[in-house]
Each structure stands twice: as C-alpha cells, then as structure tokens.
PDB file of C-alpha atoms in Angstrom:
ATOM      1  CA  MET A   1     -13.167  24.440   5.458  1.00 45.00           C
ATOM      2  CA  PRO A   2     -13.951  27.203   7.946  1.00 46.00           C
ATOM      3  CA  PRO A   3     -12.430  30.564   7.185  1.00 46.00           C
ATOM      4  CA  ALA A   4     -10.331  32.480   9.626  1.00 47.00           C
ATOM      5  CA  ASP A   5     -12.196  34.264  12.401  1.00 45.00           C
ATOM      6  CA  ALA A   6     -13.229  37.613  10.968  1.00 42.00           C
ATOM      7  CA  SER A   7     -12.626  39.263  14.312  1.00 42.00           C
ATOM      8  CA  SER A   8      -8.929  38.485  13.959  1.00 44.00           C
ATOM      9  CA  THR A   9      -8.706  40.283  10.655  1.00 43.00           C
ATOM     10  CA  PRO A  10      -7.597  43.941  11.117  1.00 41.00           C
ATOM     11  CA  ASN A  11      -9.632  45.302   8.225  1.00 41.00           C
ATOM     12  CA  ALA A  12     -12.724  43.164   8.784  1.00 39.00           C
ATOM     13  CA  VAL A  13     -15.961  45.070   9.020  1.00 43.00           C
ATOM     14  CA  SER A  14     -19.599  44.115   9.455  1.00 48.00           C
ATOM     15  CA  ALA A  15     -21.283  42.910   6.289  1.00 50.00           C
ATOM     16  CA  ASP A  16     -24.870  43.738   5.522  1.00 81.00           C
ATOM     17  CA  ASP A  17     -27.614  41.110   5.667  1.00 85.00           C
ATOM     18  CA  ALA A  18     -28.078  41.042   1.865  1.00 86.00           C
ATOM     19  CA  LEU A  19     -24.472  40.076   1.319  1.00 89.00           C
ATOM     20  CA  VAL A  20     -24.643  37.357   3.934  1.00 91.00           C
ATOM     21  CA  ALA A  21     -27.835  36.075   2.362  1.00 90.00           C
ATOM     22  CA  ARG A  22     -26.176  35.892  -1.087  1.00 91.00           C
ATOM     23  CA  LEU A  23     -23.306  33.852   0.321  1.00 92.00           C
ATOM     24  CA  ARG A  24     -25.572  31.584   2.331  1.00 91.00           C
ATOM     25  CA  ALA A  25     -27.712  30.976  -0.766  1.00 91.00           C
ATOM     26  CA  ALA A  26     -24.546  29.940  -2.634  1.00 89.00           C
ATOM     27  CA  GLY A  27     -23.892  27.311  -0.004  1.00 87.00           C
ATOM     28  CA  CYS A  28     -21.306  29.117   2.178  1.00 87.00           C
ATOM     29  CA  VAL A  29     -21.731  27.604   5.618  1.00 87.00           C
ATOM     30  CA  PHE A  30     -19.800  30.370   7.346  1.00 90.00           C
ATOM     31  CA  ALA A  31     -21.525  33.133   5.382  1.00 91.00           C
ATOM     32  CA  GLU A  32     -21.261  35.812   8.093  1.00 91.00           C
ATOM     33  CA  ASP A  33     -17.521  35.326   8.547  1.00 91.00           C
ATOM     34  CA  GLU A  34     -16.884  35.102   4.850  1.00 90.00           C
ATOM     35  CA  ALA A  35     -18.863  38.299   4.179  1.00 92.00           C
ATOM     36  CA  ALA A  36     -16.869  40.249   6.719  1.00 91.00           C
ATOM     37  CA  LEU A  37     -13.595  38.926   5.289  1.00 92.00           C
ATOM     38  CA  LEU A  38     -14.565  39.818   1.731  1.00 92.00           C
ATOM     39  CA  VAL A  39     -15.756  43.326   2.670  1.00 90.00           C
ATOM     40  CA  GLY A  40     -12.570  43.826   4.635  1.00 89.00           C
ATOM     41  CA  ALA A  41     -10.397  42.782   1.682  1.00 89.00           C
ATOM     42  CA  SER A  42     -10.810  46.102  -0.133  1.00 87.00           C
ATOM     43  CA  ALA A  43     -12.009  49.644   0.448  1.00 86.00           C
ATOM     44  CA  ASP A  44     -13.277  49.692  -3.128  1.00 89.00           C
ATOM     45  CA  PRO A  45     -16.968  48.667  -3.294  1.00 88.00           C
ATOM     46  CA  GLU A  46     -16.624  47.544  -6.887  1.00 91.00           C
ATOM     47  CA  ARG A  47     -13.705  45.319  -5.965  1.00 92.00           C
ATOM     48  CA  VAL A  48     -15.679  43.860  -3.092  1.00 90.00           C
ATOM     49  CA  GLU A  49     -18.603  43.108  -5.405  1.00 91.00           C
ATOM     50  CA  GLU A  50     -16.211  41.408  -7.811  1.00 93.00           C
ATOM     51  CA  LEU A  51     -14.861  39.212  -4.971  1.00 92.00           C
ATOM     52  CA  VAL A  52     -18.363  38.383  -3.744  1.00 92.00           C
ATOM     53  CA  ALA A  53     -19.522  37.469  -7.240  1.00 92.00           C
ATOM     54  CA  ARG A  54     -16.554  35.187  -7.705  1.00 92.00           C
ATOM     55  CA  ARG A  55     -17.140  33.537  -4.329  1.00 92.00           C
ATOM     56  CA  VAL A  56     -20.813  32.994  -5.142  1.00 91.00           C
ATOM     57  CA  ALA A  57     -19.647  31.414  -8.439  1.00 88.00           C
ATOM     58  CA  GLY A  58     -17.614  28.887  -6.396  1.00 86.00           C
ATOM     59  CA  GLU A  59     -14.067  30.163  -6.224  1.00 88.00           C
ATOM     60  CA  PRO A  60     -12.227  29.344  -2.994  1.00 90.00           C
ATOM     61  CA  LEU A  61     -12.394  32.097  -0.344  1.00 92.00           C
ATOM     62  CA  GLU A  62      -8.690  31.772   0.379  1.00 93.00           C
ATOM     63  CA  ALA A  63      -7.704  32.292  -3.238  1.00 91.00           C
ATOM     64  CA  LEU A  64      -9.827  35.444  -3.364  1.00 92.00           C
ATOM     65  CA  LEU A  65      -8.301  36.802  -0.199  1.00 93.00           C
ATOM     66  CA  GLY A  66      -4.796  35.770  -1.145  1.00 93.00           C
ATOM     67  CA  TRP A  67      -4.217  34.010   2.166  1.00 95.00           C
ATOM     68  CA  ALA A  68      -5.344  31.112   4.328  1.00 95.00           C
ATOM     69  CA  GLU A  69      -5.284  30.637   8.099  1.00 95.00           C
ATOM     70  CA  PHE A  70      -3.568  27.444   9.241  1.00 97.00           C
ATOM     71  CA  ALA A  71      -2.653  26.610  12.834  1.00 97.00           C
ATOM     72  CA  GLY A  72      -2.769  30.284  13.757  1.00 96.00           C
ATOM     73  CA  LEU A  73      -0.531  31.334  10.819  1.00 97.00           C
ATOM     74  CA  ARG A  74      -1.559  33.465   7.840  1.00 97.00           C
ATOM     75  CA  LEU A  75      -0.162  31.835   4.727  1.00 98.00           C
ATOM     76  CA  ASP A  76      -0.039  33.127   1.169  1.00 97.00           C
ATOM     77  CA  VAL A  77      -1.991  31.134  -1.391  1.00 95.00           C
ATOM     78  CA  GLU A  78      -2.187  31.334  -5.186  1.00 92.00           C
ATOM     79  CA  PRO A  79      -5.145  30.743  -7.459  1.00 91.00           C
ATOM     80  CA  GLY A  80      -5.149  27.121  -8.453  1.00 92.00           C
ATOM     81  CA  ALA A  81      -2.959  25.956  -5.590  1.00 94.00           C
ATOM     82  CA  PHE A  82      -4.194  23.482  -3.001  1.00 94.00           C
ATOM     83  CA  VAL A  83      -5.607  25.317   0.017  1.00 95.00           C
ATOM     84  CA  PRO A  84      -4.418  23.837   3.328  1.00 96.00           C
ATOM     85  CA  ARG A  85      -7.193  22.086   5.269  1.00 95.00           C
ATOM     86  CA  HIS A  86      -7.530  22.568   8.997  1.00 94.00           C
ATOM     87  CA  ARG A  87      -7.512  18.805   9.583  1.00 94.00           C
ATOM     88  CA  THR A  88      -3.884  18.735   8.357  1.00 96.00           C
ATOM     89  CA  GLU A  89      -2.963  20.784  11.439  1.00 97.00           C
ATOM     90  CA  ALA A  90      -2.738  17.379  13.226  1.00 96.00           C
ATOM     91  CA  LEU A  91      -0.088  16.211  10.756  1.00 97.00           C
ATOM     92  CA  ALA A  92       1.816  19.459  11.130  1.00 98.00           C
ATOM     93  CA  ALA A  93       1.770  19.246  14.906  1.00 97.00           C
ATOM     94  CA  GLU A  94       3.015  15.665  14.857  1.00 97.00           C
ATOM     95  CA  ALA A  95       5.830  16.572  12.439  1.00 98.00           C
ATOM     96  CA  ALA A  96       6.842  19.486  14.651  1.00 98.00           C
ATOM     97  CA  ARG A  97       6.754  17.307  17.773  1.00 98.00           C
ATOM     98  CA  ARG A  98       9.014  14.747  16.143  1.00 98.00           C
ATOM     99  CA  ALA A  99      11.361  17.450  14.840  1.00 98.00           C
ATOM    100  CA  ARG A 100      11.768  18.784  18.391  1.00 98.00           C
ATOM    101  CA  LEU A 101      12.532  15.335  19.697  1.00 97.00           C
ATOM    102  CA  ALA A 102      15.075  14.669  16.914  1.00 97.00           C
ATOM    103  CA  SER A 103      16.793  18.048  17.596  1.00 97.00           C
ATOM    104  CA  ALA A 104      17.038  17.228  21.288  1.00 96.00           C
ATOM    105  CA  ASP A 105      18.378  13.738  20.626  1.00 94.00           C
ATOM    106  CA  HIS A 106      21.010  14.847  18.084  1.00 92.00           C
ATOM    107  CA  GLY A 107      21.965  18.198  19.636  1.00 94.00           C
ATOM    108  CA  ARG A 108      21.604  19.798  16.241  1.00 96.00           C
ATOM    109  CA  PRO A 109      18.708  21.156  14.111  1.00 97.00           C
ATOM    110  CA  ALA A 110      16.514  18.362  12.770  1.00 98.00           C
ATOM    111  CA  VAL A 111      16.318  17.885   9.037  1.00 98.00           C
ATOM    112  CA  VAL A 112      12.638  18.126   7.992  1.00 98.00           C
ATOM    113  CA  VAL A 113      11.059  17.630   4.558  1.00 98.00           C
ATOM    114  CA  ASP A 114       7.599  18.860   3.671  1.00 98.00           C
ATOM    115  CA  LEU A 115       6.823  16.652   0.648  1.00 98.00           C
ATOM    116  CA  CYS A 116       3.821  17.443  -1.584  1.00 97.00           C
ATOM    117  CA  CYS A 117       4.071  20.733   0.316  1.00 98.00           C
ATOM    118  CA  GLY A 118       1.344  22.746  -1.386  1.00 97.00           C
ATOM    119  CA  VAL A 119       1.760  26.294  -0.128  1.00 97.00           C
ATOM    120  CA  GLY A 120       4.081  25.059   2.602  1.00 98.00           C
ATOM    121  CA  ALA A 121       1.618  24.888   5.507  1.00 98.00           C
ATOM    122  CA  ILE A 122       3.278  21.958   7.315  1.00 98.00           C
ATOM    123  CA  GLY A 123       6.747  23.358   6.881  1.00 98.00           C
ATOM    124  CA  ALA A 124       5.627  26.754   8.180  1.00 98.00           C
ATOM    125  CA  VAL A 125       4.232  25.219  11.338  1.00 98.00           C
ATOM    126  CA  VAL A 126       7.416  23.197  11.869  1.00 98.00           C
ATOM    127  CA  ALA A 127       9.615  26.260  11.341  1.00 98.00           C
ATOM    128  CA  GLU A 128       7.534  28.327  13.744  1.00 97.00           C
ATOM    129  CA  THR A 129       7.168  25.723  16.551  1.00 97.00           C
ATOM    130  CA  ALA A 130      10.143  23.358  16.255  1.00 97.00           C
ATOM    131  CA  GLY A 131      12.897  25.622  14.995  1.00 82.00           C
ATOM    132  CA  PRO A 132      15.682  25.940  14.334  1.00 94.00           C
ATOM    133  CA  VAL A 133      15.397  23.173  11.718  1.00 97.00           C
ATOM    134  CA  VAL A 134      16.827  22.433   8.321  1.00 98.00           C
ATOM    135  CA  LEU A 135      13.671  22.675   6.264  1.00 98.00           C
ATOM    136  CA  LEU A 136      13.173  21.423   2.719  1.00 98.00           C
ATOM    137  CA  ALA A 137       9.912  21.383   0.793  1.00 98.00           C
ATOM    138  CA  ALA A 138       8.881  20.179  -2.664  1.00 98.00           C
ATOM    139  CA  ASP A 139       5.843  20.142  -4.877  1.00 98.00           C
ATOM    140  CA  LEU A 140       5.060  19.511  -8.537  1.00 96.00           C
ATOM    141  CA  ASP A 141       2.521  22.352  -8.940  1.00 96.00           C
ATOM    142  CA  PRO A 142       4.210  25.662  -9.985  1.00 96.00           C
ATOM    143  CA  ALA A 143       1.514  27.782  -8.343  1.00 96.00           C
ATOM    144  CA  ALA A 144       1.934  25.951  -5.052  1.00 97.00           C
ATOM    145  CA  VAL A 145       5.705  26.315  -5.252  1.00 98.00           C
ATOM    146  CA  ARG A 146       5.457  30.077  -5.763  1.00 97.00           C
ATOM    147  CA  ALA A 147       3.309  30.415  -2.658  1.00 97.00           C
ATOM    148  CA  ALA A 148       5.438  27.991  -0.665  1.00 98.00           C
ATOM    149  CA  ARG A 149       8.557  30.016  -1.383  1.00 98.00           C
ATOM    150  CA  ARG A 150       6.913  33.149  -0.026  1.00 98.00           C
ATOM    151  CA  ASN A 151       5.788  31.267   3.026  1.00 98.00           C
ATOM    152  CA  LEU A 152       8.908  29.248   3.819  1.00 98.00           C
ATOM    153  CA  GLU A 153      11.909  31.125   2.540  1.00 98.00           C
ATOM    154  CA  PRO A 154      11.481  33.940   5.119  1.00 97.00           C
ATOM    155  CA  ARG A 155      11.328  31.175   7.733  1.00 97.00           C
ATOM    156  CA  GLY A 156      14.636  29.702   6.537  1.00 97.00           C
ATOM    157  CA  GLY A 157      13.208  26.923   4.320  1.00 98.00           C
ATOM    158  CA  ARG A 158      14.235  25.889   0.819  1.00 98.00           C
ATOM    159  CA  VAL A 159      11.493  25.043  -1.702  1.00 98.00           C
ATOM    160  CA  PHE A 160      12.011  22.893  -4.813  1.00 98.00           C
ATOM    161  CA  GLU A 161       9.751  22.282  -7.791  1.00 98.00           C
ATOM    162  CA  GLY A 162       9.627  18.688  -8.966  1.00 97.00           C
ATOM    163  CA  ASP A 163       8.262  15.206  -8.600  1.00 97.00           C
ATOM    164  CA  LEU A 164       8.503  13.947  -4.985  1.00 97.00           C
ATOM    165  CA  TYR A 165      12.086  12.932  -4.086  1.00 98.00           C
ATOM    166  CA  GLU A 166      13.467  13.862  -7.504  1.00 97.00           C
ATOM    167  CA  ALA A 167      13.152  17.503  -6.443  1.00 97.00           C
ATOM    168  CA  LEU A 168      15.290  17.127  -3.339  1.00 98.00           C
ATOM    169  CA  PRO A 169      19.054  17.604  -3.118  1.00 98.00           C
ATOM    170  CA  GLN A 170      20.725  14.187  -3.019  1.00 97.00           C
ATOM    171  CA  GLU A 171      23.015  15.325  -0.248  1.00 97.00           C
ATOM    172  CA  PHE A 172      20.081  14.820   2.161  1.00 98.00           C
ATOM    173  CA  ALA A 173      19.545  11.166   1.354  1.00 98.00           C
ATOM    174  CA  GLY A 174      19.772   9.170   4.617  1.00 97.00           C
ATOM    175  CA  ARG A 175      19.753  12.398   6.709  1.00 97.00           C
ATOM    176  CA  VAL A 176      16.045  13.284   6.999  1.00 98.00           C
ATOM    177  CA  ASP A 177      14.737  13.191  10.567  1.00 98.00           C
ATOM    178  CA  VAL A 178      11.079  13.956   9.770  1.00 98.00           C
ATOM    179  CA  LEU A 179       9.443  13.389   6.362  1.00 98.00           C
ATOM    180  CA  ALA A 180       5.932  14.872   6.337  1.00 98.00           C
ATOM    181  CA  ALA A 181       3.826  14.066   3.266  1.00 97.00           C
ATOM    182  CA  ASN A 182       0.308  15.399   2.775  1.00 96.00           C
ATOM    183  CA  ALA A 183      -0.009  13.524  -0.521  1.00 96.00           C
ATOM    184  CA  PRO A 184      -3.341  13.386  -2.412  1.00 96.00           C
ATOM    185  CA  TYR A 185      -5.519  10.467  -1.256  1.00 95.00           C
ATOM    186  CA  VAL A 186      -8.914  11.077  -2.834  1.00 96.00           C
ATOM    187  CA  PRO A 187      -9.768   8.147  -5.222  1.00 96.00           C
ATOM    188  CA  SER A 188     -10.121   9.369  -8.797  1.00 96.00           C
ATOM    189  CA  GLU A 189     -13.789   8.433  -9.046  1.00 96.00           C
ATOM    190  CA  GLU A 190     -14.629  10.443  -5.965  1.00 95.00           C
ATOM    191  CA  ILE A 191     -13.208  13.757  -7.185  1.00 95.00           C
ATOM    192  CA  ALA A 192     -16.586  14.542  -8.745  1.00 94.00           C
ATOM    193  CA  PHE A 193     -18.164  14.561  -5.269  1.00 93.00           C
ATOM    194  CA  MET A 194     -15.767  17.063  -3.789  1.00 92.00           C
ATOM    195  CA  PRO A 195     -16.914  20.649  -3.083  1.00 87.00           C
ATOM    196  CA  PRO A 196     -16.697  22.771  -6.261  1.00 86.00           C
ATOM    197  CA  GLU A 197     -14.108  25.127  -4.780  1.00 85.00           C
ATOM    198  CA  ALA A 198     -11.736  22.179  -4.586  1.00 90.00           C
ATOM    199  CA  ARG A 199     -12.909  20.157  -7.578  1.00 91.00           C
ATOM    200  CA  ASP A 200     -13.035  23.091 -10.036  1.00 91.00           C
ATOM    201  CA  HIS A 201     -10.354  25.439  -8.735  1.00 91.00           C
ATOM    202  CA  GLU A 202      -7.488  23.419  -7.235  1.00 92.00           C
ATOM    203  CA  ALA A 203      -4.847  21.529  -9.244  1.00 91.00           C
ATOM    204  CA  ARG A 204      -6.024  18.004 -10.043  1.00 94.00           C
ATOM    205  CA  ILE A 205      -2.586  16.603  -9.103  1.00 94.00           C
ATOM    206  CA  ALA A 206      -3.139  17.921  -5.534  1.00 94.00           C
ATOM    207  CA  LEU A 207      -6.379  15.997  -5.174  1.00 95.00           C
ATOM    208  CA  ASP A 208      -6.284  12.806  -7.263  1.00 95.00           C
ATOM    209  CA  GLY A 209      -4.760   9.807  -5.562  1.00 96.00           C
ATOM    210  CA  GLY A 210      -5.530   7.298  -8.311  1.00 96.00           C
ATOM    211  CA  THR A 211      -7.896   4.331  -8.307  1.00 96.00           C
ATOM    212  CA  ASP A 212      -7.740   3.592  -4.567  1.00 96.00           C
ATOM    213  CA  GLY A 213      -6.395   7.038  -3.509  1.00 96.00           C
ATOM    214  CA  LEU A 214      -2.969   5.717  -2.604  1.00 97.00           C
ATOM    215  CA  ASP A 215      -0.934   5.985  -5.793  1.00 97.00           C
ATOM    216  CA  VAL A 216       1.247   8.750  -4.475  1.00 97.00           C
ATOM    217  CA  HIS A 217       1.535   7.153  -1.046  1.00 98.00           C
ATOM    218  CA  ARG A 218       2.937   4.044  -2.707  1.00 97.00           C
ATOM    219  CA  ARG A 219       5.734   6.098  -4.259  1.00 97.00           C
ATOM    220  CA  VAL A 220       6.379   8.018  -1.058  1.00 98.00           C
ATOM    221  CA  ALA A 221       6.517   4.797   0.982  1.00 97.00           C
ATOM    222  CA  ALA A 222       8.728   2.973  -1.450  1.00 97.00           C
ATOM    223  CA  SER A 223      11.612   5.387  -1.166  1.00 97.00           C
ATOM    224  CA  ALA A 224      11.174   6.844   2.310  1.00 98.00           C
ATOM    225  CA  ALA A 225      13.750   4.519   3.966  1.00 97.00           C
ATOM    226  CA  HIS A 226      16.375   5.770   1.459  1.00 97.00           C
ATOM    227  CA  TRP A 227      15.869   9.342   2.652  1.00 98.00           C
ATOM    228  CA  LEU A 228      15.263   8.862   6.332  1.00 98.00           C
ATOM    229  CA  ALA A 229      18.042   8.964   8.918  1.00 97.00           C
ATOM    230  CA  PRO A 230      18.200   6.034  11.402  1.00 96.00           C
ATOM    231  CA  GLY A 231      15.373   6.693  13.784  1.00 96.00           C
ATOM    232  CA  GLY A 232      13.717   9.068  11.371  1.00 98.00           C
ATOM    233  CA  SER A 233       9.946   9.246  10.825  1.00 98.00           C
ATOM    234  CA  LEU A 234       7.552   9.411   7.905  1.00 98.00           C
ATOM    235  CA  VAL A 235       4.203  11.079   8.774  1.00 98.00           C
ATOM    236  CA  ILE A 236       1.372  10.945   6.264  1.00 98.00           C
ATOM    237  CA  GLU A 237      -2.315  11.794   6.347  1.00 96.00           C
ATOM    238  CA  THR A 238      -4.985   9.464   4.963  1.00 96.00           C
ATOM    239  CA  SER A 239      -8.510   8.308   5.595  1.00 95.00           C
ATOM    240  CA  GLU A 240      -9.605   5.754   8.159  1.00 94.00           C
ATOM    241  CA  ARG A 241     -10.550   3.252   5.451  1.00 95.00           C
ATOM    242  CA  GLN A 242      -7.172   3.589   3.709  1.00 97.00           C
ATOM    243  CA  ALA A 243      -4.999   3.559   6.821  1.00 96.00           C
ATOM    244  CA  GLU A 244      -4.182  -0.124   7.072  1.00 97.00           C
ATOM    245  CA  THR A 245      -3.342  -0.363   3.445  1.00 97.00           C
ATOM    246  CA  ALA A 246      -1.120   2.717   3.749  1.00 97.00           C
ATOM    247  CA  ALA A 247       0.562   1.187   6.823  1.00 98.00           C
ATOM    248  CA  ALA A 248       1.225  -2.025   4.814  1.00 98.00           C
ATOM    249  CA  LEU A 249       2.833   0.029   2.040  1.00 97.00           C
ATOM    250  CA  ILE A 250       5.100   1.695   4.551  1.00 98.00           C
ATOM    251  CA  ARG A 251       6.133  -1.613   6.094  1.00 97.00           C
ATOM    252  CA  ARG A 252       6.827  -2.969   2.615  1.00 97.00           C
ATOM    253  CA  GLY A 253       9.188  -0.045   2.182  1.00 96.00           C
ATOM    254  CA  GLY A 254      11.229  -1.186   5.174  1.00 96.00           C
ATOM    255  CA  LEU A 255       9.801   0.923   7.950  1.00 97.00           C
ATOM    256  CA  ASP A 256       7.838   0.140  11.054  1.00 97.00           C
ATOM    257  CA  ALA A 257       4.319   1.631  10.863  1.00 97.00           C
ATOM    258  CA  VAL A 258       1.508   2.548  13.171  1.00 97.00           C
ATOM    259  CA  VAL A 259      -1.943   4.139  12.614  1.00 97.00           C
ATOM    260  CA  VAL A 260      -2.885   7.116  14.823  1.00 96.00           C
ATOM    261  CA  GLU A 261      -6.458   8.399  15.109  1.00 91.00           C
ATOM    262  CA  ASP A 262      -6.871  12.007  16.186  1.00 79.00           C
ATOM    263  CA  ASP A 263     -10.518  13.023  16.270  1.00 81.00           C
ATOM    264  CA  ASP A 264     -11.600  12.871  12.590  1.00 86.00           C
ATOM    265  CA  VAL A 265      -7.990  12.756  11.301  1.00 93.00           C
ATOM    266  CA  THR A 266      -6.048   9.647  10.515  1.00 96.00           C
ATOM    267  CA  LEU A 267      -2.270   9.630  10.418  1.00 97.00           C
ATOM    268  CA  VAL A 268       0.054   6.805   9.490  1.00 98.00           C
ATOM    269  CA  ILE A 269       3.529   7.060  10.932  1.00 98.00           C
ATOM    270  CA  GLY A 270       6.532   5.086   9.645  1.00 98.00           C
ATOM    271  CA  SER A 271       9.795   4.808  11.534  1.00 97.00           C
ATOM    272  CA  ARG A 272      13.174   3.761  10.317  1.00 96.00           C
ATOM    273  CA  PRO A 273      14.887   1.539  12.972  1.00 92.00           C
ATOM    274  CA  SER A 274      17.689   3.301  14.815  1.00 86.00           C
ATOM    275  CA  VAL A 275      20.149   0.447  14.188  1.00 71.00           C
TER     276      VAL A 275
END
C-alpha cells in the first residue's frame, strides 16, 4: 500500500539516490517516498541504516515507522499487527456516514462497533468524522489491541481483546447502530501469494479467511442481528468474487443485504429491519 506523502511528514528530508535505488531494487514501488520517511524517522545515521536494512529485508514500512496514514489520520501500529489498507477507507467512510444518520434519527450518539478492529482505523475515522458516538472495538490479536487502545481511547472509544462478539459487553446487544467488520477474507491457499510484508510480518489471524475466505464473515453474519438495533447496519469489506456469497450469508442471518461497488472496493451492507 502507498506510504504517507513524505512532504506531509515534519521530519522528512531528501534521501540520496543510493538509498532510493536500494529500496527500489527490493521491490518498493514508492521508493522515493519511503526513503524520505525512513531518513526522517531518526537523526541517527546508524538507526536509519538499521531501518533501511529491515525494510529491504521485507518488514512493513509502517511497523518500522511506528505509524500508518489512514484517511488523513496518523495511527499507531505495532510490529505484527495488521496494517490498515487504504482501500478500507471506503468502509470507514460508509460506517461514519451511517453513524451520522443514526445519530440524527435518534437524537443521541450512535452506537458503533469496530469488529476485527486491527489498530482501530475504522473506529478512529468514525470518531473523528461522525462524533460524538459510543464507540466499541474488538480484536483477537494482542498487538493490534495495544495499538487500537492508543488510537481509540483518546478519541473516547473502548477497546476489548477477544473473539468477535464474545469480547463485547452484553449490555450493547440489540443496541448497535453501525457494526463495521473488516474481517479477514483471503482464502487460506492464497496467503502464499500475498506481499511478503503482509504474509511474513502480519498476524495470520488477520489475513486468513479459511478455505473460501469467508469463515469469519459467516460468524459475523450469523450473530449480527442479535447485536444490531432496529434499523442498524452491518458493513463489511470483501472481494467482488465473494460478494454475493457474503450477501447470502448476511440474509441467512436475518438481515437485508446489498452489494456496493466503490472503484476497486467491494462492500456488503446488511440492514436490520426497523420494525
């Protein structure tokens, strides 16, 4: 995924051609930007060389920097945690839009859940653009949870460690206005074809969606109606080829479902009937 624009980074400086060449030879598509970000990460040349060597070896840029840019926000990341992809900004924007509508309809802050939250990217966007909201987030990966707490608690969110709905306080069952789930949807046999920075350095549970990529979506869809308020929405990200199957799973769970295509992003949206 493209790194943040180096020009927006206060400490970014120009990187020499040799450094750019090393990164480009390692397969870094945005070598110039990455070089500037790495050089700007430390005033110590030895530390910069260490970071560059680790990047050339395949470690994610964001984990080396300690942050990722997402929808204009700088979010903390941890080594091993899933790095938010820019394509998921569409999911975050849709969740925020629905949260604003729910707040307006109810005359109170919407209840929003960021499920499989990773470092809390979706929740952070919702908190920044649809607030005030009651924001809950959950993930099974301890590294992701640590980062999500740093990203969401200052924004008023609560982050829980655990397996999907089991992590959430039961008091919110039937009260959730927007349930956003960026669950893993890569089929197991396709993990081997992912870029090495993901395949080798991110938690497997954040990538592997099972045989057809929809194992976690099945579990999310099966219990969503229990957690959603009347008129509430489930918003998930998937691939174009998986979308109709995902929509069928959501309908089987008792919700209406539609597939929404946004450029190269596919969202499936489930809605609990209002009455």
